[in-house]
Amino acid sequence: MTTPAFNSRAFELVWPRWIAAAEIDRLMALNATGRTHDWAEQCTLFLTEAFTSAEIADKFEGMSGWTPWEPEKQSQASWLDDLRTNLDDCPTKGERMPYWSARRGASRQTSKTDLPATCRRFASLVARLDDAGYFASAMGQPCVDDSTIGSLGTFPIEELHRQLGREGGLWPVQRFGEHYDLDDLCDVIEFLADHVRRPTRRHYHSYSNCGWHYDEFDSERGQQLYRSEVNVLLAESEIGLMLAESGRLEMVAPGVVEELVTAVRAAENVHDADDMELEHALSQFRVRGASPMDRRQSVIALAGILERRRALIKTHLLSKDEGALFQIANQFGIRHQDAKQQTEYDSELYLEWIFYWYVATINLTNKIAAAQV
């Protein structure tokens, strides 16, 4: 049996590798139950979406006639297992070789996309996901025989505009997106994050060329893929925002600082109580439109997390004066409010500085605690 060249361009991934791995794991677990009649169709849908080339899905479908009496051939389940094992070898679009001028060292200044260009890219993304059924659960599906009603009700477009406080002009994005202002774009991004669902099943309705119909929707996978795609185009824009797991847009800090936020979100915390408080503080401080009070409360929450680590800080960081870490927050009208405190400062700049200082300290104490295990 010839081992497929999983590192070839034919196996180029469209999905992030970790999401593709999670979906293969789901499909393999589903196959192990033996309770599904359309497992192969679900696999084909996944392969069609996750890889650039349609050849991958075609190859999988071509194995459908396998029997145990044909050892020279490979079953669909065995091939999917091989794909999972070798998924790290599959290239992604981001791993393509640089083009001619870049290989020759020529400098090309690439500017961030402005708001109109970002809106156009977002409209294109929404159109592609809409065609793939990602909004059918919310918006419903038209049909020449029997249209379905989604979670937004009989008049989903009106409901979208009602929830976003608009008279109209937002949906469909393909029509109105190029005229969005920043608030329009951000509201629609967040609204769709709440309602996107990936269909795991589909069937083709041939009558009058009605088209694909989708069902069995996966909210977690849909949100993961939507967030990943949205963040790619936001990262290439000048807007300075990213879509968080909460489905809300957050401000993006400069590169190294943003890496700190990613690190503390991914790390195992020193105390179980830190997990929820930390995520709430990060989201509340960085969410678009956060008020000075929201930000102040976030800094207070981080200070509380560090208080629980005071012994660790005293031993490893500030052995003679660990209180210095909290002195500024205590004396500048953040944690307490009394006549002795300093309140004449630029709260926006100051709170941002102390917030990321505390995030960096939490990251450091996480590393210290992990090294002691």
Protein backbone atom coordinates (compact mmCIF):
# COMPACT_ATOMS: atom_id res chain seq x y z
CA MET A 1 0.00 0.00 0.00
CA THR A 2 1.40 3.42 -0.94
CA THR A 3 1.45 5.96 1.87
CA PRO A 4 -0.15 9.23 0.72
CA ALA A 5 2.12 12.27 0.58
CA PHE A 6 0.38 14.25 3.31
CA ASN A 7 3.02 16.98 3.09
CA SER A 8 2.17 17.71 -0.55
CA ARG A 9 0.29 20.79 -1.68
CA ALA A 10 -2.70 18.57 -2.48
CA PHE A 11 -3.28 18.29 1.28
CA GLU A 12 -3.20 22.04 1.93
CA LEU A 13 -5.43 22.90 4.89
CA VAL A 14 -7.94 25.72 4.85
CA TRP A 15 -8.98 25.17 8.47
CA PRO A 16 -6.58 25.78 11.36
CA ARG A 17 -4.83 22.49 12.05
CA TRP A 18 -6.12 22.15 15.61
CA ILE A 19 -9.74 22.54 14.51
CA ALA A 20 -9.28 19.96 11.75
CA ALA A 21 -7.77 17.57 14.31
CA ALA A 22 -10.72 18.06 16.67
CA GLU A 23 -13.21 17.37 13.87
CA ILE A 24 -11.40 14.19 12.76
CA ASP A 25 -11.46 13.02 16.38
CA ARG A 26 -15.22 13.62 16.47
CA LEU A 27 -15.74 11.69 13.24
CA MET A 28 -13.59 8.77 14.37
CA ALA A 29 -15.44 8.58 17.68
CA LEU A 30 -18.75 8.70 15.81
CA ASN A 31 -17.67 5.84 13.55
CA ALA A 32 -16.67 3.76 16.56
CA THR A 33 -20.25 3.85 17.85
CA GLY A 34 -21.58 2.27 14.65
CA ARG A 35 -24.81 4.21 15.10
CA THR A 36 -24.71 6.56 12.15
CA HIS A 37 -25.86 5.78 8.64
CA ASP A 38 -24.29 8.83 7.00
CA TRP A 39 -20.82 8.83 8.55
CA ALA A 40 -19.12 8.86 5.14
CA GLU A 41 -21.21 11.85 4.02
CA GLN A 42 -20.20 13.76 7.17
CA CYS A 43 -16.56 12.98 6.44
CA THR A 44 -16.93 14.16 2.85
CA LEU A 45 -18.45 17.45 4.01
CA PHE A 46 -15.55 17.97 6.41
CA LEU A 47 -12.91 17.19 3.79
CA THR A 48 -14.61 19.52 1.30
CA GLU A 49 -14.49 22.39 3.79
CA ALA A 50 -11.15 21.77 5.51
CA PHE A 51 -8.87 21.30 2.48
CA THR A 52 -8.13 23.53 -0.49
CA SER A 53 -8.36 20.76 -3.06
CA ALA A 54 -11.57 18.87 -3.84
CA GLU A 55 -9.37 15.87 -4.68
CA ILE A 56 -9.16 14.94 -1.00
CA ALA A 57 -12.90 14.42 -0.68
CA ASP A 58 -12.96 12.61 -4.04
CA LYS A 59 -10.20 10.29 -2.89
CA PHE A 60 -12.10 9.49 0.28
CA GLU A 61 -15.34 8.78 -1.61
CA GLY A 62 -13.43 6.48 -3.97
CA MET A 63 -12.71 4.12 -1.05
CA SER A 64 -16.40 3.49 -0.38
CA GLY A 65 -16.36 0.02 -2.02
CA TRP A 66 -13.73 -1.42 0.34
CA THR A 67 -14.27 -4.86 1.84
CA PRO A 68 -12.13 -6.87 4.30
CA TRP A 69 -11.29 -9.26 1.47
CA GLU A 70 -9.30 -6.58 -0.38
CA PRO A 71 -6.16 -6.10 1.75
CA GLU A 72 -4.44 -4.17 -1.03
CA LYS A 73 -6.99 -1.40 -0.63
CA GLN A 74 -7.58 0.93 2.31
CA SER A 75 -10.85 1.51 4.10
CA GLN A 76 -12.24 5.01 4.63
CA ALA A 77 -11.86 4.69 8.40
CA SER A 78 -8.24 3.55 8.11
CA TRP A 79 -7.42 6.38 5.71
CA LEU A 80 -9.00 8.96 8.02
CA ASP A 81 -6.94 7.56 10.88
CA ASP A 82 -3.77 7.96 8.76
CA LEU A 83 -4.78 11.52 7.97
CA ARG A 84 -5.17 12.28 11.68
CA THR A 85 -1.78 10.77 12.46
CA ASN A 86 -0.07 12.79 9.73
CA LEU A 87 -2.09 15.99 10.07
CA ASP A 88 0.94 17.95 11.31
CA ASP A 89 2.59 17.27 7.94
CA CYS A 90 -0.25 18.86 5.96
CA PRO A 91 0.72 22.33 4.74
CA THR A 92 -1.38 25.44 5.31
CA LYS A 93 -1.77 28.51 3.16
CA GLY A 94 0.43 30.45 5.55
CA GLU A 95 3.25 27.96 5.01
CA ARG A 96 3.52 28.48 1.27
CA MET A 97 6.92 29.45 -0.10
CA PRO A 98 7.40 33.21 -0.56
CA TYR A 99 6.86 34.56 -4.05
CA TRP A 100 9.58 35.71 -6.44
CA SER A 101 10.34 39.19 -5.16
CA ALA A 102 10.31 38.10 -1.50
CA ARG A 103 12.71 35.24 -2.23
CA ARG A 104 15.05 37.73 -3.87
CA GLY A 105 14.96 39.92 -0.80
CA ALA A 106 13.01 42.76 -2.38
CA SER A 107 11.25 44.96 0.14
CA ARG A 108 7.51 45.25 -0.26
CA GLN A 109 5.74 47.58 2.16
CA THR A 110 2.39 46.02 2.95
CA SER A 111 -0.02 48.41 4.63
CA LYS A 112 -2.92 47.40 6.84
CA THR A 113 -6.32 47.33 5.16
CA ASP A 114 -8.55 50.30 5.92
CA LEU A 115 -12.15 50.07 7.09
CA PRO A 116 -13.82 49.89 3.63
CA ALA A 117 -11.43 47.16 2.47
CA THR A 118 -11.93 45.23 5.71
CA CYS A 119 -15.71 45.48 5.29
CA ARG A 120 -15.44 44.10 1.76
CA ARG A 121 -13.33 41.18 2.95
CA PHE A 122 -15.80 40.50 5.76
CA ALA A 123 -18.70 40.54 3.28
CA SER A 124 -16.86 37.97 1.17
CA LEU A 125 -16.27 35.77 4.22
CA VAL A 126 -19.93 35.97 5.29
CA ALA A 127 -21.08 35.09 1.76
CA ARG A 128 -18.87 31.98 1.73
CA LEU A 129 -20.03 30.82 5.16
CA ASP A 130 -23.65 31.57 4.28
CA ASP A 131 -23.37 29.42 1.15
CA ALA A 132 -21.96 26.62 3.33
CA GLY A 133 -24.97 26.75 5.67
CA TYR A 134 -23.28 28.34 8.68
CA PHE A 135 -26.18 30.76 9.27
CA ALA A 136 -29.02 28.42 8.28
CA SER A 137 -29.70 27.49 11.91
CA ALA A 138 -30.41 31.13 12.73
CA MET A 139 -31.75 32.50 9.46
CA GLY A 140 -33.64 29.44 8.24
CA GLN A 141 -33.38 27.94 4.76
CA PRO A 142 -35.47 28.77 1.68
CA CYS A 143 -36.84 25.80 -0.25
CA VAL A 144 -39.10 25.43 -3.28
CA ASP A 145 -41.10 22.84 -1.32
CA ASP A 146 -40.89 23.68 2.36
CA SER A 147 -38.73 26.48 3.74
CA THR A 148 -37.48 26.13 7.31
CA ILE A 149 -37.61 28.78 10.03
CA GLY A 150 -34.45 29.41 12.04
CA SER A 151 -33.88 30.50 15.63
CA LEU A 152 -34.35 34.18 14.67
CA GLY A 153 -37.94 33.51 13.69
CA THR A 154 -40.09 34.10 10.65
CA PHE A 155 -38.49 37.44 9.82
CA PRO A 156 -34.80 36.95 10.69
CA ILE A 157 -33.55 40.10 8.95
CA GLU A 158 -35.96 42.27 10.90
CA GLU A 159 -34.93 40.51 14.10
CA LEU A 160 -31.24 41.12 13.36
CA HIS A 161 -31.88 44.83 12.86
CA ARG A 162 -34.06 45.00 15.97
CA GLN A 163 -31.42 43.40 18.19
CA LEU A 164 -28.72 45.70 16.81
CA GLY A 165 -30.88 48.80 17.11
CA ARG A 166 -30.96 49.67 13.43
CA GLU A 167 -33.82 50.48 11.07
CA GLY A 168 -32.16 48.46 8.32
CA GLY A 169 -29.13 48.49 6.05
CA LEU A 170 -27.06 45.72 7.68
CA TRP A 171 -28.19 42.43 6.12
CA PRO A 172 -27.39 40.93 3.76
CA VAL A 173 -23.77 41.89 4.36
CA GLN A 174 -22.96 41.22 0.71
CA ARG A 175 -25.26 44.10 -0.22
CA PHE A 176 -24.70 46.62 2.56
CA GLY A 177 -21.27 45.74 3.95
CA GLU A 178 -19.23 48.16 1.84
CA HIS A 179 -21.21 51.04 3.40
CA TYR A 180 -20.67 49.95 7.02
CA ASP A 181 -19.13 52.31 9.53
CA LEU A 182 -17.01 50.84 12.33
CA ASP A 183 -19.96 50.36 14.70
CA ASP A 184 -21.93 48.55 11.97
CA LEU A 185 -19.04 46.20 11.23
CA CYS A 186 -18.33 45.43 14.88
CA ASP A 187 -21.99 44.84 15.77
CA VAL A 188 -22.54 42.46 12.85
CA ILE A 189 -19.31 40.56 13.60
CA GLU A 190 -20.44 40.01 17.19
CA PHE A 191 -24.04 39.21 16.25
CA LEU A 192 -22.95 36.52 13.81
CA ALA A 193 -20.52 35.14 16.39
CA ASP A 194 -23.55 34.48 18.60
CA HIS A 195 -25.51 32.75 15.84
CA VAL A 196 -22.99 30.91 13.64
CA ARG A 197 -23.35 27.11 13.59
CA ARG A 198 -21.47 24.61 11.42
CA PRO A 199 -23.75 22.05 9.74
CA THR A 200 -22.50 18.49 10.05
CA ARG A 201 -25.07 17.03 7.63
CA ARG A 202 -26.38 18.10 4.25
CA HIS A 203 -28.48 16.71 1.43
CA TYR A 204 -28.99 17.95 -2.10
CA HIS A 205 -32.52 18.87 -3.12
CA SER A 206 -32.53 18.43 -6.87
CA TYR A 207 -36.09 19.56 -7.58
CA SER A 208 -35.92 22.85 -9.49
CA ASN A 209 -32.20 22.95 -8.60
CA CYS A 210 -33.13 23.95 -5.06
CA GLY A 211 -29.61 23.18 -3.81
CA TRP A 212 -28.00 22.00 -0.58
CA HIS A 213 -29.99 21.78 2.64
CA TYR A 214 -28.19 21.62 5.98
CA ASP A 215 -28.96 20.25 9.44
CA GLU A 216 -27.39 18.88 12.66
CA PHE A 217 -25.59 22.09 13.58
CA ASP A 218 -22.44 22.28 15.74
CA SER A 219 -22.22 25.60 17.58
CA GLU A 220 -18.74 25.06 19.06
CA ARG A 221 -17.09 24.16 15.76
CA GLY A 222 -18.93 26.92 13.93
CA GLN A 223 -17.80 29.54 16.43
CA GLN A 224 -14.21 28.29 16.34
CA LEU A 225 -14.00 28.50 12.56
CA TYR A 226 -15.81 31.83 12.35
CA ARG A 227 -13.58 33.36 15.02
CA SER A 228 -10.45 32.06 13.30
CA GLU A 229 -11.44 33.48 9.91
CA VAL A 230 -12.58 36.82 11.30
CA ASN A 231 -9.36 37.25 13.28
CA VAL A 232 -7.26 36.64 10.17
CA LEU A 233 -8.85 39.57 8.36
CA LEU A 234 -8.87 41.75 11.50
CA ALA A 235 -5.15 41.08 12.04
CA GLU A 236 -4.49 42.40 8.54
CA SER A 237 -6.60 45.52 9.12
CA GLU A 238 -5.85 48.83 10.82
CA ILE A 239 -8.82 48.48 13.17
CA GLY A 240 -6.84 47.07 16.12
CA LEU A 241 -9.45 44.57 17.31
CA MET A 242 -9.75 40.80 17.65
CA LEU A 243 -12.71 38.49 18.28
CA ALA A 244 -12.38 36.73 21.63
CA GLU A 245 -13.83 33.35 22.64
CA SER A 246 -16.66 35.24 24.33
CA GLY A 247 -17.83 36.33 20.88
CA ARG A 248 -17.01 39.96 21.64
CA LEU A 249 -14.38 42.17 20.08
CA GLU A 250 -11.38 43.14 22.17
CA MET A 251 -8.66 45.70 21.65
CA VAL A 252 -5.35 44.24 20.52
CA ALA A 253 -2.23 45.23 22.44
CA PRO A 254 1.18 45.58 20.77
CA GLY A 255 2.77 42.30 19.70
CA VAL A 256 4.77 41.19 22.75
CA VAL A 257 2.09 42.42 25.16
CA GLU A 258 -0.59 40.54 23.23
CA GLU A 259 1.52 37.40 23.54
CA LEU A 260 1.36 37.81 27.33
CA VAL A 261 -2.44 37.82 27.25
CA THR A 262 -2.44 34.69 25.08
CA ALA A 263 0.00 33.02 27.47
CA VAL A 264 -1.95 33.71 30.67
CA ARG A 265 -5.18 32.55 29.04
CA ALA A 266 -3.57 29.26 28.04
CA ALA A 267 -1.63 28.61 31.26
CA GLU A 268 -2.67 26.52 34.23
CA ASN A 269 -3.27 28.98 37.04
CA VAL A 270 -1.81 28.79 40.54
CA HIS A 271 -5.25 28.74 42.18
CA ASP A 272 -8.50 27.30 40.86
CA ALA A 273 -10.28 30.54 41.76
CA ASP A 274 -8.05 32.44 39.32
CA ASP A 275 -9.51 30.93 36.16
CA MET A 276 -12.88 32.64 36.01
CA GLU A 277 -11.68 35.91 37.56
CA LEU A 278 -8.77 36.19 35.16
CA GLU A 279 -10.84 35.59 32.03
CA HIS A 280 -13.49 38.04 33.20
CA ALA A 281 -10.87 40.69 33.93
CA LEU A 282 -9.16 40.24 30.56
CA SER A 283 -12.43 40.38 28.66
CA GLN A 284 -13.87 43.30 30.62
CA PHE A 285 -10.76 45.46 30.27
CA ARG A 286 -10.14 44.80 26.59
CA VAL A 287 -13.69 44.69 25.23
CA ARG A 288 -14.46 47.40 22.72
CA GLY A 289 -16.13 50.34 24.44
CA ALA A 290 -15.03 49.42 27.98
CA SER A 291 -15.67 52.27 30.40
CA PRO A 292 -13.06 53.62 32.88
CA MET A 293 -15.05 51.90 35.66
CA ASP A 294 -14.94 48.57 33.78
CA ARG A 295 -11.19 48.91 33.41
CA ARG A 296 -10.69 49.88 37.01
CA GLN A 297 -12.65 46.83 38.18
CA SER A 298 -10.49 44.63 35.93
CA VAL A 299 -7.30 45.96 37.51
CA ILE A 300 -8.78 45.34 40.97
CA ALA A 301 -9.54 41.74 39.96
CA LEU A 302 -5.96 41.18 38.79
CA ALA A 303 -4.64 42.67 42.02
CA GLY A 304 -6.82 40.20 43.91
CA ILE A 305 -5.34 37.29 41.94
CA LEU A 306 -1.84 38.50 42.81
CA GLU A 307 -2.80 38.86 46.49
CA ARG A 308 -3.47 35.12 46.56
CA ARG A 309 0.05 34.64 45.20
CA ARG A 310 1.66 36.99 47.68
CA ALA A 311 3.74 34.30 49.35
CA LEU A 312 5.04 33.13 45.98
CA ILE A 313 5.85 36.73 45.00
CA LYS A 314 7.62 37.41 48.30
CA THR A 315 9.80 34.33 47.91
CA HIS A 316 10.74 34.71 44.26
CA LEU A 317 10.26 38.31 43.18
CA LEU A 318 10.20 40.96 45.89
CA SER A 319 11.47 39.18 48.93
CA LYS A 320 11.83 42.31 51.13
CA ASP A 321 8.98 44.42 49.87
CA GLU A 322 6.35 42.47 47.98
CA GLY A 323 3.88 45.19 48.94
CA ALA A 324 5.40 47.48 46.32
CA LEU A 325 3.54 45.53 43.67
CA PHE A 326 0.21 46.61 45.17
CA GLN A 327 1.19 50.04 46.51
CA ILE A 328 0.37 51.93 43.34
CA ALA A 329 -3.05 50.34 42.97
CA ASN A 330 -3.79 51.08 46.62
CA GLN A 331 -2.64 54.70 46.60
CA PHE A 332 -3.95 55.90 43.23
CA GLY A 333 -7.69 55.55 43.71
CA ILE A 334 -8.05 52.09 42.17
CA ARG A 335 -8.63 49.48 44.88
CA HIS A 336 -9.81 51.83 47.63
CA GLN A 337 -11.38 55.28 47.68
CA ASP A 338 -10.43 57.73 50.43
CA ALA A 339 -9.08 61.26 50.87
CA LYS A 340 -5.44 60.11 51.02
CA GLN A 341 -5.40 58.69 47.55
CA GLN A 342 -4.09 60.27 44.37
CA THR A 343 -6.81 60.75 41.75
CA GLU A 344 -5.29 63.37 39.41
CA TYR A 345 -3.91 61.07 36.72
CA ASP A 346 -4.77 60.09 33.16
CA SER A 347 -6.89 57.03 33.96
CA GLU A 348 -6.84 55.65 30.42
CA LEU A 349 -3.06 55.57 30.12
CA TYR A 350 -2.40 54.65 33.73
CA LEU A 351 -4.91 51.82 33.93
CA GLU A 352 -3.56 50.30 30.71
CA TRP A 353 -0.02 50.39 32.08
CA ILE A 354 -0.83 48.78 35.43
CA PHE A 355 -3.21 46.25 33.82
CA TYR A 356 -0.54 44.81 31.53
CA TRP A 357 2.06 45.03 34.29
CA TYR A 358 -0.17 42.82 36.42
CA VAL A 359 -0.80 40.48 33.47
CA ALA A 360 2.97 40.13 33.02
CA THR A 361 3.39 39.38 36.73
CA ILE A 362 0.65 36.74 36.63
CA ASN A 363 2.39 35.16 33.65
CA LEU A 364 5.68 35.12 35.53
CA THR A 365 4.15 33.58 38.66
CA ASN A 366 2.47 30.93 36.51
CA LYS A 367 5.88 29.98 35.16
CA ILE A 368 7.43 29.91 38.63
CA ALA A 369 4.64 27.70 39.96
CA ALA A 370 4.91 25.36 36.97
CA ALA A 371 8.66 24.99 37.51
CA GLN A 372 8.08 23.90 41.11
CA VAL A 373 5.85 20.97 40.16
